[in-house]
PDB file of N, CA and C in Angstrom:
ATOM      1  N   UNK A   1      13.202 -51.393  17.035  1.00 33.00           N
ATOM      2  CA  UNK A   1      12.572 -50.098  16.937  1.00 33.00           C
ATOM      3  C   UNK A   1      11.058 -50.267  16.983  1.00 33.00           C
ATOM      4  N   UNK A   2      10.507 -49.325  17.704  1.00 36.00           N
ATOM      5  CA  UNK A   2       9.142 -49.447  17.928  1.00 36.00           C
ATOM      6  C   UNK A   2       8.177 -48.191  16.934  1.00 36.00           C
ATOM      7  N   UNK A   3       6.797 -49.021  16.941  1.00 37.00           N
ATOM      8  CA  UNK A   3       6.286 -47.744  15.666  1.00 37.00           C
ATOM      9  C   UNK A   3       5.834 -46.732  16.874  1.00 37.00           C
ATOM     10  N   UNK A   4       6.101 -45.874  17.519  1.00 40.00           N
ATOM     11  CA  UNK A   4       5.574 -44.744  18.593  1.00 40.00           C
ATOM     12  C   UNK A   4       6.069 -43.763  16.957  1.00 40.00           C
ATOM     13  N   UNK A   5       4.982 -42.695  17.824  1.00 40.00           N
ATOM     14  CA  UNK A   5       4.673 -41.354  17.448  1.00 40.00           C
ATOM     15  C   UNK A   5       6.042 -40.953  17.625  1.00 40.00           C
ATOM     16  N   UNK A   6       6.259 -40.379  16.927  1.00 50.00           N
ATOM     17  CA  UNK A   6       7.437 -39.336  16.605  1.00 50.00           C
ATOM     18  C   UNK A   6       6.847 -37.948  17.166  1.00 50.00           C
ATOM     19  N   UNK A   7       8.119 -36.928  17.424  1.00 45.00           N
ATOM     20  CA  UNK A   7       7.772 -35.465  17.878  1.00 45.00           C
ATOM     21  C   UNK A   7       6.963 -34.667  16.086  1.00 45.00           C
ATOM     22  N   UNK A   8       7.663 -35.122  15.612  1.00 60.00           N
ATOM     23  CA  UNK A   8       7.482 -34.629  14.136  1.00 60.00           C
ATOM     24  C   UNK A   8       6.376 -35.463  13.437  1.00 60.00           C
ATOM     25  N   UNK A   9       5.284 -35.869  14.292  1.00 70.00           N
ATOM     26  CA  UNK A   9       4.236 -36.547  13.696  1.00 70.00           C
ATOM     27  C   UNK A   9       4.042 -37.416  13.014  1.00 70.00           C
ATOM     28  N   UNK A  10       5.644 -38.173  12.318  1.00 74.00           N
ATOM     29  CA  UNK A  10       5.330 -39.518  11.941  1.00 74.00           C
ATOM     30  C   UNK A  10       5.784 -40.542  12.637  1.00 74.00           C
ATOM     31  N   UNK A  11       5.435 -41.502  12.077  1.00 84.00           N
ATOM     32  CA  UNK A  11       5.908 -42.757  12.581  1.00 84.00           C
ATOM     33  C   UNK A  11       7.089 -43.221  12.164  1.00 84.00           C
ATOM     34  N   UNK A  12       7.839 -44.529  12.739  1.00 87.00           N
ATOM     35  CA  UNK A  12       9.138 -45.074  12.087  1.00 87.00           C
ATOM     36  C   UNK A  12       9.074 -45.684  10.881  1.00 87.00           C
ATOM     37  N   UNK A  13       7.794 -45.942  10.527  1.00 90.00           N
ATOM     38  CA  UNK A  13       7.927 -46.222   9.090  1.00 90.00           C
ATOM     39  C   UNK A  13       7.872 -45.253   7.822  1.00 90.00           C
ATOM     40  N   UNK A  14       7.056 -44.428   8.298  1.00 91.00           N
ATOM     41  CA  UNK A  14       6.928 -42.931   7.579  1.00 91.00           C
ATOM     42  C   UNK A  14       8.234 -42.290   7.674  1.00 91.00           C
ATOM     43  N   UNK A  15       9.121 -42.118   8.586  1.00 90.00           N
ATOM     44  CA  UNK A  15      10.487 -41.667   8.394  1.00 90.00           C
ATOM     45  C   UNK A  15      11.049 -42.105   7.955  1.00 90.00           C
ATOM     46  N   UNK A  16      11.337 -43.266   7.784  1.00 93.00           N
ATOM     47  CA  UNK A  16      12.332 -44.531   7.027  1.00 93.00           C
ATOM     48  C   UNK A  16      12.077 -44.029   5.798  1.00 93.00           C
ATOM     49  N   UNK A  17      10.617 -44.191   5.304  1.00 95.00           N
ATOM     50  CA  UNK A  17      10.513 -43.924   3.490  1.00 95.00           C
ATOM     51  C   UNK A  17      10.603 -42.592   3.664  1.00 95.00           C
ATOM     52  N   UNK A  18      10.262 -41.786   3.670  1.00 94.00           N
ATOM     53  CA  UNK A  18      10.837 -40.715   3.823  1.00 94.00           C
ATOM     54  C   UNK A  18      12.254 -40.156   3.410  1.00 94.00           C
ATOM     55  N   UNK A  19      13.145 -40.776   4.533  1.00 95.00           N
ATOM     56  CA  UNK A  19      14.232 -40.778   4.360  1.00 95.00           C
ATOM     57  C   UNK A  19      14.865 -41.362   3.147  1.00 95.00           C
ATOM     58  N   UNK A  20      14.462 -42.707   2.575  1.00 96.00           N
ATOM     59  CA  UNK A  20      14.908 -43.438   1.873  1.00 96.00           C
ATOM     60  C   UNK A  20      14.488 -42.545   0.674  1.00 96.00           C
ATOM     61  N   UNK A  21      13.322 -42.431   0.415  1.00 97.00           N
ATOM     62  CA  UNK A  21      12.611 -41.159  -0.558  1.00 97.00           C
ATOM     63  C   UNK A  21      14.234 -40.155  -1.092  1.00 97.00           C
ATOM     64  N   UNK A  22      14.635 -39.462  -0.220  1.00 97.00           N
ATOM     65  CA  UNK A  22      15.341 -38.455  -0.086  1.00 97.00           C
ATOM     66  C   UNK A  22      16.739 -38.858  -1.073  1.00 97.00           C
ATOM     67  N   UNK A  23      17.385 -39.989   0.077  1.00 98.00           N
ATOM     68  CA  UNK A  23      18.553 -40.799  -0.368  1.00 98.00           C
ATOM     69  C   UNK A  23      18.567 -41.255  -1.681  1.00 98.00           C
ATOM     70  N   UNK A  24      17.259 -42.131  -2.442  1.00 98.00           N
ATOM     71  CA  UNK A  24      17.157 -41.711  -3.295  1.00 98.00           C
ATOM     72  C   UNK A  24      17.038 -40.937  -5.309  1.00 98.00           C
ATOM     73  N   UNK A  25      16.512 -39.841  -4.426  1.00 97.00           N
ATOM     74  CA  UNK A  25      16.435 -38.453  -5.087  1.00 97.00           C
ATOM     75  C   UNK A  25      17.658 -38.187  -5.044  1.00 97.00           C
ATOM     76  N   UNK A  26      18.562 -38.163  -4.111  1.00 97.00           N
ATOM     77  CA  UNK A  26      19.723 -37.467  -4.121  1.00 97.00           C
ATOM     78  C   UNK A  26      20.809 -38.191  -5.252  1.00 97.00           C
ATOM     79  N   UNK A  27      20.791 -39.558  -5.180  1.00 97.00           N
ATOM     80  CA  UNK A  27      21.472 -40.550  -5.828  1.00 97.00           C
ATOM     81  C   UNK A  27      20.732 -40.718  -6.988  1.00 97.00           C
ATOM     82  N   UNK A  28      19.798 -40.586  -7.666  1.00 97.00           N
ATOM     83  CA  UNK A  28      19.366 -40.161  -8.953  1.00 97.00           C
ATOM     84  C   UNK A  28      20.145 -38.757  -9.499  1.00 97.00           C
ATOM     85  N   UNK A  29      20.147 -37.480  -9.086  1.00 97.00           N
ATOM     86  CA  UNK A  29      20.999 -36.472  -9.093  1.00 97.00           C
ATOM     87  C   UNK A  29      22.458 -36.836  -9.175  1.00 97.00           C
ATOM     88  N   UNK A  30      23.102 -37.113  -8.459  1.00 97.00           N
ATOM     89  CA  UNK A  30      24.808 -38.068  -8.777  1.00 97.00           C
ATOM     90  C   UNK A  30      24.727 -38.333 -10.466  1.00 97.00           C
ATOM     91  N   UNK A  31      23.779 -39.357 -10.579  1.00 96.00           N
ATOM     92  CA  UNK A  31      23.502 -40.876 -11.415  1.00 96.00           C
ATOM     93  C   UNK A  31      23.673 -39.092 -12.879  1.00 96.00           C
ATOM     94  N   UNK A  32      22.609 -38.351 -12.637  1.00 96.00           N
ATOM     95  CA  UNK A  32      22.923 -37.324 -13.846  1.00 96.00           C
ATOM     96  C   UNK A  32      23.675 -36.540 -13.716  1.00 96.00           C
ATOM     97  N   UNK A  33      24.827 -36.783 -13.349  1.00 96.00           N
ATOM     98  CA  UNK A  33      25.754 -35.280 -13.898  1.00 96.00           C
ATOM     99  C   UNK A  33      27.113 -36.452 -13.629  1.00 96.00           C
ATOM    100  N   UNK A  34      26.410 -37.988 -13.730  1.00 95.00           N
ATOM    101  CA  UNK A  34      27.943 -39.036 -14.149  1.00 95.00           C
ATOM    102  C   UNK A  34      28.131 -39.866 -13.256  1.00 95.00           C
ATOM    103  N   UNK A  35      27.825 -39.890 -12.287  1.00 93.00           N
ATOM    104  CA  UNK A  35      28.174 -40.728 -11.174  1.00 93.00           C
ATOM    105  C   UNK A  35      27.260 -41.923 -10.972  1.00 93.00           C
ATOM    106  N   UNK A  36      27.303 -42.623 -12.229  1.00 93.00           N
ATOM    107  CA  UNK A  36      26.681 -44.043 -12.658  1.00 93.00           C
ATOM    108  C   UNK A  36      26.385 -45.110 -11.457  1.00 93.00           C
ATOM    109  N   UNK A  37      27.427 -45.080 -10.615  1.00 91.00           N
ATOM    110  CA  UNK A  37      27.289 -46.548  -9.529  1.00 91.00           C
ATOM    111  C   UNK A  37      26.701 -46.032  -8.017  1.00 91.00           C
ATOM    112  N   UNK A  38      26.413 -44.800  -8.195  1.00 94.00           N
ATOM    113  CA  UNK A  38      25.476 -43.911  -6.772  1.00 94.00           C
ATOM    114  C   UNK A  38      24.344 -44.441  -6.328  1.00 94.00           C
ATOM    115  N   UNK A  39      24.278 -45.218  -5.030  1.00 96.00           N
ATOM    116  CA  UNK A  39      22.808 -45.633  -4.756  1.00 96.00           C
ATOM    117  C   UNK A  39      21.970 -45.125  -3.489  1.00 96.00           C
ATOM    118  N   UNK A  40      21.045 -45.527  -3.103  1.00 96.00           N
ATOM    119  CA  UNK A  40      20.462 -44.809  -1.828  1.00 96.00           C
ATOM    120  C   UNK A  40      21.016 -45.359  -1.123  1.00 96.00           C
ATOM    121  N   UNK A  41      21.025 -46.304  -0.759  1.00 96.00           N
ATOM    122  CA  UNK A  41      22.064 -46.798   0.737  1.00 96.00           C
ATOM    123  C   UNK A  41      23.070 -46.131   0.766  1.00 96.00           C
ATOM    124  N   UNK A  42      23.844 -46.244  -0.200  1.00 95.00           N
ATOM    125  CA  UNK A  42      25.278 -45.238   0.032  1.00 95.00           C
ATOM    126  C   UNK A  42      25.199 -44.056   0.507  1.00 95.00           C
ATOM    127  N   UNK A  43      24.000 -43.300  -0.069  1.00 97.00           N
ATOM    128  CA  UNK A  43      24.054 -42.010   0.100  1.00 97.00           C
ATOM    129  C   UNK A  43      23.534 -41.956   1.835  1.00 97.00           C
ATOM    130  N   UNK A  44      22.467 -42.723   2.143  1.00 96.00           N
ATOM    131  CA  UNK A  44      22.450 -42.340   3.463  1.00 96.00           C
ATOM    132  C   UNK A  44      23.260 -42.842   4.432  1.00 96.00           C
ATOM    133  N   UNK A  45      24.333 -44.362   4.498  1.00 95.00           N
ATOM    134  CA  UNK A  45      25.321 -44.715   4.566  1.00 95.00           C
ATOM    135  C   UNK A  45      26.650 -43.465   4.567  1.00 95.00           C
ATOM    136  N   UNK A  46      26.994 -42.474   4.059  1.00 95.00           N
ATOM    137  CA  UNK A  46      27.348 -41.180   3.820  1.00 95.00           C
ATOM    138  C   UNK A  46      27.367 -40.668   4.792  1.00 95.00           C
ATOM    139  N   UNK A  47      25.820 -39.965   4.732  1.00 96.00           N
ATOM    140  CA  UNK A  47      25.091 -38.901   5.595  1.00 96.00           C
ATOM    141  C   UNK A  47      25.324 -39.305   7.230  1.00 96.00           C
ATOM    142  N   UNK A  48      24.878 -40.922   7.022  1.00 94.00           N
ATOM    143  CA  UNK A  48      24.323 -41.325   9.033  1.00 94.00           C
ATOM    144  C   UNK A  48      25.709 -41.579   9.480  1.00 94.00           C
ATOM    145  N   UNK A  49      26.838 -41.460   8.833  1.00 92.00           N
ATOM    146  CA  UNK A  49      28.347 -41.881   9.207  1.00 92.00           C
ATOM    147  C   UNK A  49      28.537 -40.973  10.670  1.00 92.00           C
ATOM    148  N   UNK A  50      28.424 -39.796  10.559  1.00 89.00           N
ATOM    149  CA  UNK A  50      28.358 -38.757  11.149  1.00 89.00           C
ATOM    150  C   UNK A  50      27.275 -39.259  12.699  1.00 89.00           C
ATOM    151  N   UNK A  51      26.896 -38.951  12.203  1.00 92.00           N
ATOM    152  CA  UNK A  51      25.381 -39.967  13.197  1.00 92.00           C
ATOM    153  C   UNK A  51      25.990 -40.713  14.604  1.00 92.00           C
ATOM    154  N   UNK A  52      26.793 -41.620  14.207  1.00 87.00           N
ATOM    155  CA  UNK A  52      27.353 -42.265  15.523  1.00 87.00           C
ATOM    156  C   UNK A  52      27.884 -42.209  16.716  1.00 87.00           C
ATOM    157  N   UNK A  53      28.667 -40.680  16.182  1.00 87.00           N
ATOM    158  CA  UNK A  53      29.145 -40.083  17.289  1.00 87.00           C
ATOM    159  C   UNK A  53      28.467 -39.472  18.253  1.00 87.00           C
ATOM    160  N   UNK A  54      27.552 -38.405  17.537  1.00 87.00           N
ATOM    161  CA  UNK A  54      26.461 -37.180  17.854  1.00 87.00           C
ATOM    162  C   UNK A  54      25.360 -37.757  18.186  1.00 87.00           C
ATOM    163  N   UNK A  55      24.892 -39.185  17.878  1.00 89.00           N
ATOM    164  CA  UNK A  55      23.527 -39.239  17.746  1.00 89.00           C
ATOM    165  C   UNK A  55      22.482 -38.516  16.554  1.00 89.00           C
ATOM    166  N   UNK A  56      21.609 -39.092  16.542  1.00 87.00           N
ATOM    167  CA  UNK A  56      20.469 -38.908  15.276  1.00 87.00           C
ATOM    168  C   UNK A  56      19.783 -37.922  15.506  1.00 87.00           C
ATOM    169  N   UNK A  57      20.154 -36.861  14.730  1.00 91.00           N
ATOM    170  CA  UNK A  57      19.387 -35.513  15.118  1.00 91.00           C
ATOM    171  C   UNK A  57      18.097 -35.183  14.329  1.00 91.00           C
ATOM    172  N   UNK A  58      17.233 -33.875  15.052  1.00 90.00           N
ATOM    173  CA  UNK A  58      16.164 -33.426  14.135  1.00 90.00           C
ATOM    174  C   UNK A  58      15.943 -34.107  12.558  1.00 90.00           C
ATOM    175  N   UNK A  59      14.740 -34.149  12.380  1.00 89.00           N
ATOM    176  CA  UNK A  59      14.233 -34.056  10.785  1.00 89.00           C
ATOM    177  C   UNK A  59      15.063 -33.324  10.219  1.00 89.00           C
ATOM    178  N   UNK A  60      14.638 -32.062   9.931  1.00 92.00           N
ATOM    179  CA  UNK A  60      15.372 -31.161   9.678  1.00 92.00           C
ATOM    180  C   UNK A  60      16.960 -30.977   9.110  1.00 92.00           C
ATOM    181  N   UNK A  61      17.480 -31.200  10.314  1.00 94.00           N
ATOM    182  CA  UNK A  61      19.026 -31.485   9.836  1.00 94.00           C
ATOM    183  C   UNK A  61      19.415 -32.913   8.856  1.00 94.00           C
ATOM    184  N   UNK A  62      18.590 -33.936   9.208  1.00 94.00           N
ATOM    185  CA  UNK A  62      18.728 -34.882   8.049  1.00 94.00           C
ATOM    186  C   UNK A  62      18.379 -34.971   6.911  1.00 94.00           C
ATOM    187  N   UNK A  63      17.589 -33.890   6.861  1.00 95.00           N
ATOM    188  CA  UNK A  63      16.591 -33.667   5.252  1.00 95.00           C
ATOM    189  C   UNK A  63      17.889 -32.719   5.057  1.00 95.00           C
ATOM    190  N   UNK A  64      18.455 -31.819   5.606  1.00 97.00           N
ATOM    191  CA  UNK A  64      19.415 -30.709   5.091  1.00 97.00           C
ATOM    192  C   UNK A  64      20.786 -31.498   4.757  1.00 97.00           C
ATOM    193  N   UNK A  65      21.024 -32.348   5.816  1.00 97.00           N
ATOM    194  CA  UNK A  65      22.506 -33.493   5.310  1.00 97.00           C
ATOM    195  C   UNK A  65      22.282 -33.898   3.980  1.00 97.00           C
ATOM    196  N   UNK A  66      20.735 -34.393   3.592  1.00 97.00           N
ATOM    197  CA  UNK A  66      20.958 -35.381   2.368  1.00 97.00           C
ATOM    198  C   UNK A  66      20.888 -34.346   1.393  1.00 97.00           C
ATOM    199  N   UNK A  67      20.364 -33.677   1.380  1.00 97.00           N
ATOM    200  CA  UNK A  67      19.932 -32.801  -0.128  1.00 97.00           C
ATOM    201  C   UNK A  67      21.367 -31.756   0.347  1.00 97.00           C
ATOM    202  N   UNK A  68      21.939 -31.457   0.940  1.00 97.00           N
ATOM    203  CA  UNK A  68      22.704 -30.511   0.864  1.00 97.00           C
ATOM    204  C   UNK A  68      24.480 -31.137   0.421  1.00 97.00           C
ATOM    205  N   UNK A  69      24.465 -32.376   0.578  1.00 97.00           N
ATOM    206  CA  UNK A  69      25.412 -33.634   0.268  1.00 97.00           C
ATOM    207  C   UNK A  69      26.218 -33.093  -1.051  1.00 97.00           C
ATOM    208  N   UNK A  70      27.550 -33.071  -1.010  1.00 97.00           N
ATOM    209  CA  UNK A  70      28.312 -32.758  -2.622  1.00 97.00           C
ATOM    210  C   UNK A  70      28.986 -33.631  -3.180  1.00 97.00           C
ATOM    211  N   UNK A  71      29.011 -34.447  -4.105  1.00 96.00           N
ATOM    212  CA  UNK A  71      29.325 -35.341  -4.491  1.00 96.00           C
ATOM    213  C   UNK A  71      30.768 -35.620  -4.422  1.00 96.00           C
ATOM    214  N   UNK A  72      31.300 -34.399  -4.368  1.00 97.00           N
ATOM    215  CA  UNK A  72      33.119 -34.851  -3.352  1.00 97.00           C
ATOM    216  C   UNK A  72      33.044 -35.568  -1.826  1.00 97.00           C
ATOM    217  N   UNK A  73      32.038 -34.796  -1.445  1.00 97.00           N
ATOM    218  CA  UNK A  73      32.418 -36.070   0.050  1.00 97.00           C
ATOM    219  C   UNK A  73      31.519 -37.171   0.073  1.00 97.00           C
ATOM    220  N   UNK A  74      31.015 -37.092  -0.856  1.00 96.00           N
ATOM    221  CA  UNK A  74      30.554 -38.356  -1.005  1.00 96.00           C
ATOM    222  C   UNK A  74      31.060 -39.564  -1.677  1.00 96.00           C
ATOM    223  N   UNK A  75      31.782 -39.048  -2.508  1.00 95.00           N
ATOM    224  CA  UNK A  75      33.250 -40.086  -3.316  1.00 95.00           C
ATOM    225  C   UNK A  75      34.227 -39.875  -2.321  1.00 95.00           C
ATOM    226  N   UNK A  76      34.720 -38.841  -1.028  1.00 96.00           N
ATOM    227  CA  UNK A  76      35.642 -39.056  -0.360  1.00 96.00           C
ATOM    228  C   UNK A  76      35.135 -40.070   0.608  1.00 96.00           C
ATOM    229  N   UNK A  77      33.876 -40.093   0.782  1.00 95.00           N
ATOM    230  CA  UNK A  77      33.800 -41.390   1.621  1.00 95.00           C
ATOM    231  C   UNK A  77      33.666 -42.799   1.393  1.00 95.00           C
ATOM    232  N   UNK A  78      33.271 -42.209   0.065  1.00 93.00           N
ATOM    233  CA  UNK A  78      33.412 -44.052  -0.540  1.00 93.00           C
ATOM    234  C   UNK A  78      34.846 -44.511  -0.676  1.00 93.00           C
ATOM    235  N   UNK A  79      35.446 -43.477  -1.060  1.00 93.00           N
ATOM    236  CA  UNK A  79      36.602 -44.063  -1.366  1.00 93.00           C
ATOM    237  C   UNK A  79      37.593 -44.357  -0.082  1.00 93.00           C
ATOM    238  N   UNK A  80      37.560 -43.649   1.001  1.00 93.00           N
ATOM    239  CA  UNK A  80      37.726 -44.233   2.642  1.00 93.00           C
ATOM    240  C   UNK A  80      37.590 -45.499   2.976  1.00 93.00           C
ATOM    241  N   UNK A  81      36.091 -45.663   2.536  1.00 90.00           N
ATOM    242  CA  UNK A  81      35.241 -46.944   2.934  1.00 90.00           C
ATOM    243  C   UNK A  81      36.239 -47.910   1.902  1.00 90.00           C
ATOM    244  N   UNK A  82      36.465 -47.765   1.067  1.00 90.00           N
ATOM    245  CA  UNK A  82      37.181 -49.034   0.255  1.00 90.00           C
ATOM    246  C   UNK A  82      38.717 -49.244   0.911  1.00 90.00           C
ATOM    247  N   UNK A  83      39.091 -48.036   1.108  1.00 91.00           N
ATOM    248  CA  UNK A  83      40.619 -48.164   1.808  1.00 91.00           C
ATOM    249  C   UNK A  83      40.339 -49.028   3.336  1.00 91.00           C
ATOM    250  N   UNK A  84      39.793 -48.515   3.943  1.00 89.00           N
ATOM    251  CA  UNK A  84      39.486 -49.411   5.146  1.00 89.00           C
ATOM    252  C   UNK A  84      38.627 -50.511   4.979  1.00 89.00           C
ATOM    253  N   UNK A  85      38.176 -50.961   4.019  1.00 84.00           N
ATOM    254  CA  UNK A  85      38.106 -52.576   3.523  1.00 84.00           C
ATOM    255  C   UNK A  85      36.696 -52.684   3.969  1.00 84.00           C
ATOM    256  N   UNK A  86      35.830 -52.152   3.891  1.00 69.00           N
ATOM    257  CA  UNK A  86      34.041 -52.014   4.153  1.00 69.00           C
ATOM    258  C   UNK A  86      33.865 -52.494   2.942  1.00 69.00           C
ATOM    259  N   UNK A  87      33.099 -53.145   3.415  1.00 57.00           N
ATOM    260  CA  UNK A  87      32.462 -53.929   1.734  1.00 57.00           C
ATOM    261  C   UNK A  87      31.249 -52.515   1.223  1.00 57.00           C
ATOM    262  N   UNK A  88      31.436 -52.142   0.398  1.00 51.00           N
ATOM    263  CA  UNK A  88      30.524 -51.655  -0.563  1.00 51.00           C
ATOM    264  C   UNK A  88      29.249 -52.433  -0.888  1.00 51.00           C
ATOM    265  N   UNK A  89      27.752 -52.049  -0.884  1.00 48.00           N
ATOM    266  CA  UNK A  89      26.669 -53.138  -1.313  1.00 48.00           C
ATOM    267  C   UNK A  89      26.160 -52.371  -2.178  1.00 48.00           C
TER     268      UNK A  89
END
């Protein structure tokens, strides 16, 4: 990945934290209302699952995936990920 200008004015490193920023915030939120073993990788691990098929869309929609995220599909995907034998990190 190269650092070029983004349409959305940052760079790839500014999106990364950014993003990671987000992931998180979001996984701090889990962590209080019980969901003790929630981390940022997972959570954007989660979110970018989707991603592969479609491709990596707008800002926008990824800032809305992570913060809009419910902690059921987010335990339905972990718990997927363990049935199909993905190592968890």
């Amino acid at each position: 990945m190269t650092d070029e200008v983004r349409l959305d004015g940052m760079d790839e490193a500014e999106l990364n934290r950014t993003i990671r920023e987000l992931c998180e915030s979001k996984a701090e939120e889990f962590r209080m209302i019980g969901y003790e073993q929630a981390t940022g990788p997972e959570i954007w691990e989660c979110v970018s699952d989707k991603y592969h098929k479609k491709g990596t869309p707008a800002l926008h929609a990824i800032v809305n995936d992570i913060l809009s995220l419910k902690v059921t599909n987010f335990m339905n995907f972990i718990t997927l990920s363990i049935y199909r034998g993905e190592k968890r990190r």
